[in-house]
CSV table of N, CA and C in Angstrom, one decimal:
chain,number,residue,atom,x,y,z
A,100,UNK,N,130.3,8.7,186.1
A,100,UNK,CA,130.3,10.1,185.4
A,100,UNK,C,128.9,10.4,184.9
A,101,UNK,N,128.6,11.6,184.9
A,101,UNK,CA,127.3,12.1,184.3
A,101,UNK,C,127.6,12.8,183.0
A,102,UNK,N,126.7,12.8,182.1
A,102,UNK,CA,126.7,13.4,180.8
A,102,UNK,C,126.0,14.7,180.9
A,103,UNK,N,126.5,15.8,180.3
A,103,UNK,CA,125.8,17.1,180.3
A,103,UNK,C,126.1,17.7,178.9
A,104,UNK,N,125.2,18.7,178.6
A,104,UNK,CA,125.4,19.5,177.4
A,104,UNK,C,125.4,20.9,177.8
A,105,UNK,N,126.4,21.7,177.4
A,105,UNK,CA,126.4,23.1,177.7
A,105,UNK,C,126.4,23.9,176.5
A,106,UNK,N,125.4,24.9,176.5
A,106,UNK,CA,125.3,25.8,175.3
A,106,UNK,C,126.0,27.1,175.5
A,107,UNK,N,126.7,27.5,174.5
A,107,UNK,CA,127.4,28.8,174.5
A,107,UNK,C,126.8,29.7,173.5
A,108,UNK,N,126.8,31.0,173.8
A,108,UNK,CA,126.3,31.9,172.8
A,108,UNK,C,126.6,33.4,173.2
A,109,UNK,N,126.7,34.2,172.2
A,109,UNK,CA,127.1,35.6,172.4
A,109,UNK,C,126.8,36.4,171.1
A,110,UNK,N,126.6,37.7,171.3
A,110,UNK,CA,126.3,38.6,170.2
A,110,UNK,C,127.1,39.9,170.3
A,111,UNK,N,128.0,39.9,171.2
A,111,UNK,CA,128.8,41.2,171.4
A,111,UNK,C,130.3,40.8,171.3
A,112,UNK,N,131.0,41.7,170.6
A,112,UNK,CA,132.4,41.4,170.4
A,112,UNK,C,132.7,40.3,169.5
A,113,UNK,N,133.9,39.7,169.6
A,113,UNK,CA,134.3,38.5,168.8
A,113,UNK,C,133.8,37.3,169.5
A,114,UNK,N,132.5,37.0,169.3
A,114,UNK,CA,131.8,35.9,170.0
A,114,UNK,C,132.4,34.6,169.7
A,115,UNK,N,132.9,34.3,168.5
A,115,UNK,CA,133.5,33.0,168.2
A,115,UNK,C,134.8,32.8,169.1
A,116,UNK,N,135.6,33.8,169.2
A,116,UNK,CA,136.8,33.7,170.0
A,116,UNK,C,136.5,33.6,171.5
A,117,UNK,N,135.5,34.4,171.9
A,117,UNK,CA,135.1,34.3,173.3
A,117,UNK,C,134.6,32.9,173.7
A,118,UNK,N,133.8,32.4,172.8
A,118,UNK,CA,133.2,31.0,173.0
A,118,UNK,C,134.4,30.0,173.0
A,119,UNK,N,135.3,30.1,172.1
A,119,UNK,CA,136.4,29.2,172.0
A,119,UNK,C,137.2,29.3,173.3
A,120,UNK,N,137.5,30.5,173.8
A,120,UNK,CA,138.2,30.7,175.0
A,120,UNK,C,137.5,30.1,176.3
A,121,UNK,N,136.2,30.3,176.3
A,121,UNK,CA,135.4,29.7,177.4
A,121,UNK,C,135.4,28.2,177.4
A,122,UNK,N,135.4,27.6,176.2
A,122,UNK,CA,135.4,26.1,176.1
A,122,UNK,C,136.8,25.6,176.7
A,123,UNK,N,137.8,26.4,176.3
A,123,UNK,CA,139.2,26.0,176.8
A,123,UNK,C,139.2,26.1,178.4
A,124,UNK,N,138.6,27.2,178.9
A,124,UNK,CA,138.5,27.3,180.4
A,124,UNK,C,137.8,26.1,181.0
A,125,UNK,N,136.7,25.7,180.4
A,125,UNK,CA,135.9,24.6,180.9
A,125,UNK,C,136.7,23.3,180.9
A,126,UNK,N,137.4,23.1,179.8
A,126,UNK,CA,138.2,21.9,179.6
A,126,UNK,C,139.4,21.8,180.6
A,127,UNK,N,139.8,22.9,181.2
A,127,UNK,CA,140.9,23.0,182.2
A,127,UNK,C,140.4,22.4,183.5
A,128,UNK,N,139.2,22.2,183.7
A,128,UNK,CA,138.7,21.7,185.0
A,128,UNK,C,138.8,20.2,185.0
A,129,UNK,N,139.6,19.6,185.9
A,129,UNK,CA,139.9,18.2,185.9
A,129,UNK,C,138.6,17.3,186.0
A,130,UNK,N,137.6,17.8,186.6
A,130,UNK,CA,136.3,17.0,186.7
A,130,UNK,C,135.5,17.0,185.5
A,131,UNK,N,135.9,17.8,184.4
A,131,UNK,CA,135.1,17.9,183.2
A,131,UNK,C,135.9,17.3,182.0
A,132,UNK,N,135.3,16.5,181.3
A,132,UNK,CA,135.9,15.9,180.1
A,132,UNK,C,135.0,16.3,178.9
A,133,UNK,N,135.6,17.0,177.9
A,133,UNK,CA,134.8,17.4,176.7
A,133,UNK,C,134.8,16.2,175.8
A,134,UNK,N,133.6,15.7,175.5
A,134,UNK,CA,133.4,14.5,174.6
A,134,UNK,C,133.3,15.0,173.2
A,135,UNK,N,132.5,16.0,172.9
A,135,UNK,CA,132.2,16.5,171.6
A,135,UNK,C,131.9,17.9,171.6
A,136,UNK,N,132.0,18.6,170.4
A,136,UNK,CA,131.7,20.0,170.3
A,136,UNK,C,131.0,20.2,169.0
A,137,UNK,N,130.0,21.0,169.0
A,137,UNK,CA,129.3,21.3,167.7
A,137,UNK,C,130.1,22.3,166.9
A,138,UNK,N,129.7,22.5,165.7
A,138,UNK,CA,130.2,23.6,164.9
A,138,UNK,C,129.6,24.9,165.4
A,139,UNK,N,130.1,26.1,165.1
A,139,UNK,CA,129.5,27.3,165.4
A,139,UNK,C,128.3,27.5,164.4
A,140,UNK,N,127.3,28.1,164.9
A,140,UNK,CA,126.2,28.5,164.0
A,140,UNK,C,125.7,29.9,164.4
A,141,UNK,N,125.1,30.5,163.5
A,141,UNK,CA,124.6,31.9,163.7
A,141,UNK,C,123.1,31.9,163.7
A,142,UNK,N,122.5,32.6,164.7
A,142,UNK,CA,121.0,32.7,164.8
A,142,UNK,C,120.6,34.1,165.2
A,143,UNK,N,119.4,34.4,164.7
A,143,UNK,CA,118.8,35.7,165.0
A,143,UNK,C,118.4,35.7,166.5
A,144,UNK,N,118.4,36.8,167.2
A,144,UNK,CA,117.9,36.9,168.6
A,144,UNK,C,116.4,36.6,168.6
A,145,UNK,N,116.1,35.9,169.7
A,145,UNK,CA,114.7,35.5,170.0
A,145,UNK,C,114.3,36.3,171.3
A,146,UNK,N,113.3,37.1,171.2
A,146,UNK,CA,112.8,37.8,172.4
A,146,UNK,C,114.0,38.7,172.9
A,147,UNK,N,114.8,39.2,172.1
A,147,UNK,CA,116.0,40.0,172.5
A,147,UNK,C,116.3,41.0,171.5
A,148,UNK,N,117.1,42.0,171.9
A,148,UNK,CA,117.6,43.0,170.9
A,148,UNK,C,119.0,42.7,170.6
A,149,UNK,N,119.5,43.4,169.6
A,149,UNK,CA,120.9,43.2,169.2
A,149,UNK,C,121.1,42.4,168.0
A,150,UNK,N,122.4,42.2,167.6
A,150,UNK,CA,122.8,41.5,166.4
A,150,UNK,C,122.6,40.0,166.6
A,151,UNK,N,122.9,39.3,165.5
A,151,UNK,CA,122.8,37.8,165.5
A,151,UNK,C,123.7,37.2,166.5
A,152,UNK,N,123.3,36.1,167.0
A,152,UNK,CA,124.2,35.3,168.0
A,152,UNK,C,125.0,34.3,167.3
A,153,UNK,N,126.2,34.0,167.8
A,153,UNK,CA,127.0,32.9,167.5
A,153,UNK,C,126.8,31.9,168.6
A,154,UNK,N,126.6,30.6,168.3
A,154,UNK,CA,126.2,29.6,169.2
A,154,UNK,C,127.0,28.4,169.0
A,155,UNK,N,127.2,27.6,170.1
A,155,UNK,CA,127.9,26.3,170.0
A,155,UNK,C,127.4,25.5,171.2
A,156,UNK,N,127.6,24.2,171.1
A,156,UNK,CA,127.2,23.3,172.3
A,156,UNK,C,128.4,22.3,172.4
A,157,UNK,N,128.7,22.0,173.7
A,157,UNK,CA,129.7,20.9,174.0
A,157,UNK,C,129.0,19.8,174.8
A,158,UNK,N,129.3,18.6,174.5
A,158,UNK,CA,128.9,17.5,175.3
A,158,UNK,C,130.0,17.1,176.2
A,159,UNK,N,129.7,17.0,177.5
A,159,UNK,CA,130.8,16.7,178.5
A,159,UNK,C,130.4,15.5,179.3
A,160,UNK,N,131.4,14.8,179.9
A,160,UNK,CA,131.2,13.9,181.0
A,160,UNK,C,131.8,14.6,182.2
A,161,UNK,N,131.2,14.5,183.3
A,161,UNK,CA,131.7,15.2,184.5
A,161,UNK,C,131.5,14.4,185.7
A,162,UNK,N,132.4,14.6,186.7
A,162,UNK,CA,132.3,14.0,188.0
A,162,UNK,C,131.6,14.9,188.9
A,163,UNK,N,131.3,16.1,188.5
A,163,UNK,CA,130.7,17.2,189.3
A,163,UNK,C,129.2,16.8,189.5
A,164,UNK,N,128.6,17.2,190.6
A,164,UNK,CA,127.2,17.1,190.7
A,164,UNK,C,126.6,18.3,190.0
A,165,UNK,N,125.3,18.4,189.7
A,165,UNK,CA,124.7,19.5,188.9
A,165,UNK,C,125.0,20.9,189.5
A,166,UNK,N,125.0,21.0,190.8
A,166,UNK,CA,125.3,22.3,191.3
A,166,UNK,C,126.7,22.7,191.3
A,167,UNK,N,127.6,21.7,191.3
A,167,UNK,CA,129.0,21.9,191.1
A,167,UNK,C,129.3,22.4,189.7
A,168,UNK,N,128.6,21.8,188.7
A,168,UNK,CA,128.8,22.1,187.4
A,168,UNK,C,128.3,23.6,187.1
A,169,UNK,N,127.2,23.9,187.7
A,169,UNK,CA,126.6,25.2,187.6
A,169,UNK,C,127.6,26.2,188.2
A,170,UNK,N,128.2,25.9,189.3
A,170,UNK,CA,129.2,26.8,189.9
A,170,UNK,C,130.4,27.0,189.0
A,171,UNK,N,130.9,26.0,188.3
A,171,UNK,CA,132.0,26.1,187.4
A,171,UNK,C,131.6,27.0,186.2
A,172,UNK,N,130.4,26.8,185.7
A,172,UNK,CA,129.9,27.6,184.6
A,172,UNK,C,129.8,29.1,184.9
A,173,UNK,N,129.2,29.3,186.1
A,173,UNK,CA,129.0,30.7,186.5
A,173,UNK,C,130.4,31.4,186.9
A,174,UNK,N,131.3,30.6,187.4
A,174,UNK,CA,132.7,31.1,187.6
A,174,UNK,C,133.3,31.5,186.3
A,175,UNK,N,133.2,30.7,185.3
A,175,UNK,CA,133.7,31.1,184.0
A,175,UNK,C,133.1,32.3,183.4
A,176,UNK,N,131.7,32.4,183.6
A,176,UNK,CA,131.1,33.6,183.1
A,176,UNK,C,131.7,34.8,183.8
A,177,UNK,N,131.9,34.8,185.1
A,177,UNK,CA,132.4,35.9,185.9
A,177,UNK,C,133.9,36.2,185.4
A,178,UNK,N,134.7,35.2,185.0
A,178,UNK,CA,136.0,35.4,184.5
A,178,UNK,C,136.0,36.2,183.2
A,179,UNK,N,134.9,36.1,182.5
A,179,UNK,CA,134.7,36.8,181.2
A,179,UNK,C,134.0,38.1,181.4
A,180,UNK,N,133.7,38.5,182.6
A,180,UNK,CA,133.1,39.8,182.9
A,180,UNK,C,131.6,39.8,182.8
A,181,UNK,N,130.9,38.7,182.9
A,181,UNK,CA,129.5,38.6,182.7
A,181,UNK,C,128.8,39.4,183.9
A,182,UNK,N,127.9,40.2,183.5
A,182,UNK,CA,127.1,41.0,184.4
A,182,UNK,C,125.6,40.6,184.2
A,183,UNK,N,124.8,40.7,185.2
A,183,UNK,CA,123.4,40.4,185.1
A,183,UNK,C,122.6,41.6,185.6
A,184,UNK,N,122.7,42.7,184.9
A,184,UNK,CA,122.0,43.9,185.3
A,184,UNK,C,120.5,44.0,185.1
A,185,UNK,N,120.0,43.0,184.4
A,185,UNK,CA,118.6,43.0,184.0
A,185,UNK,C,117.9,41.9,184.7
A,186,UNK,N,116.6,42.1,185.1
A,186,UNK,CA,115.9,41.0,185.8
A,186,UNK,C,115.2,40.0,184.9
A,187,UNK,N,115.1,40.4,183.6
A,187,UNK,CA,114.4,39.5,182.7
A,187,UNK,C,115.2,39.3,181.5
A,188,UNK,N,114.8,38.2,180.7
A,188,UNK,CA,115.4,37.9,179.4
A,188,UNK,C,115.1,39.0,178.4
A,189,UNK,N,115.7,38.9,177.3
A,189,UNK,CA,115.4,39.8,176.2
A,189,UNK,C,116.2,41.1,176.2
A,190,UNK,N,117.3,41.0,176.9
A,190,UNK,CA,118.2,42.2,176.9
A,190,UNK,C,119.6,41.6,176.6
A,191,UNK,N,120.4,42.5,176.0
A,191,UNK,CA,121.8,42.0,175.6
A,191,UNK,C,122.6,41.6,176.8
A,192,UNK,N,123.5,40.7,176.5
A,192,UNK,CA,124.5,40.3,177.6
A,192,UNK,C,125.6,41.3,177.6
A,193,UNK,N,125.9,41.9,178.7
A,193,UNK,CA,126.9,42.9,178.8
A,193,UNK,C,128.0,42.5,179.8
A,194,UNK,N,129.2,42.4,179.5
A,194,UNK,CA,129.7,42.0,178.1
A,194,UNK,C,129.3,40.6,177.7
A,195,UNK,N,129.8,40.1,176.6
A,195,UNK,CA,129.3,38.9,176.1
A,195,UNK,C,129.4,37.7,177.1
A,196,UNK,N,128.4,36.9,177.1
A,196,UNK,CA,128.4,35.8,178.1
A,196,UNK,C,128.6,34.5,177.3
A,197,UNK,N,129.8,33.9,177.4
A,197,UNK,CA,130.0,32.7,176.6
A,197,UNK,C,129.2,31.5,177.1
A,198,UNK,N,128.8,31.5,178.4
A,198,UNK,CA,128.0,30.4,179.0
A,198,UNK,C,126.7,30.9,179.4
A,199,UNK,N,125.9,31.3,178.5
A,199,UNK,CA,124.6,31.9,178.8
A,199,UNK,C,123.6,30.8,179.3
A,200,UNK,N,123.7,29.6,178.8
A,200,UNK,CA,122.7,28.6,179.1
A,200,UNK,C,123.3,27.3,179.3
A,201,UNK,N,122.7,26.4,180.0
A,201,UNK,CA,123.2,25.1,180.2
A,201,UNK,C,122.0,24.1,180.2
A,202,UNK,N,122.3,22.9,179.9
A,202,UNK,CA,121.3,21.8,180.0
A,202,UNK,C,122.0,20.6,180.6
A,203,UNK,N,121.5,20.1,181.7
A,203,UNK,CA,122.0,19.0,182.4
A,203,UNK,C,120.9,17.9,182.2
A,204,UNK,N,121.3,16.7,181.9
A,204,UNK,CA,120.4,15.6,181.6
A,204,UNK,C,119.5,15.4,182.8
A,205,UNK,N,118.2,15.2,182.6
A,205,UNK,CA,117.2,15.1,183.7
A,205,UNK,C,117.5,14.0,184.7
A,206,UNK,N,118.3,12.9,184.3
A,206,UNK,CA,118.6,11.9,185.2
A,206,UNK,C,119.6,12.4,186.3
A,207,UNK,N,120.3,13.5,185.9
A,207,UNK,CA,121.3,14.1,186.8
A,207,UNK,C,120.7,15.2,187.7
A,208,UNK,N,119.8,16.0,187.1
A,208,UNK,CA,119.3,17.1,187.8
A,208,UNK,C,117.8,17.1,187.9
A,209,UNK,N,117.2,17.2,189.0
A,209,UNK,CA,115.8,17.2,189.1
A,209,UNK,C,115.3,18.7,189.5
A,210,UNK,N,115.9,19.6,188.8
A,210,UNK,CA,115.5,21.0,189.0
A,210,UNK,C,115.2,21.6,187.7
A,211,UNK,N,114.6,22.8,187.6
A,211,UNK,CA,114.2,23.4,186.3
A,211,UNK,C,115.4,23.5,185.4
A,212,UNK,N,115.2,23.1,184.2
A,212,UNK,CA,116.3,23.2,183.1
A,212,UNK,C,116.0,24.4,182.2
A,213,UNK,N,117.0,25.2,182.1
A,213,UNK,CA,116.9,26.4,181.3
A,213,UNK,C,116.8,26.0,179.8
A,214,UNK,N,116.2,26.9,179.0
A,214,UNK,CA,116.1,26.7,177.6
A,214,UNK,C,117.4,26.7,176.9
A,215,UNK,N,117.8,25.7,176.1
A,215,UNK,CA,119.1,25.6,175.5
A,215,UNK,C,119.1,26.5,174.2
A,216,UNK,N,118.0,26.5,173.4
A,216,UNK,CA,118.0,27.3,172.2
A,216,UNK,C,116.9,28.3,172.3
């Protein structure tokens, strides 16, 4: 099994509830075992517009390869109505994206890793 950390964040709607629901969706995948979950924390947007973000991180063990995990995360985003209408960062997520960012340990993935915070 591989270890991974997945960051959740949102600043539109009831972000705490959306993130909670997204974590439940992730936990329903048999190949994913949630080991630990951070508390929710609030942060101001960086290089973005809009209100403060609510954020959380989960630590998982997974049997999925990195691209399989990415597919699961993006599928959950789509279930929550995630759209990517903008080509660059710094724009609000429409509607809220509970799985905006992910980090997979370098020993598992030898591809660019997106910024977690």
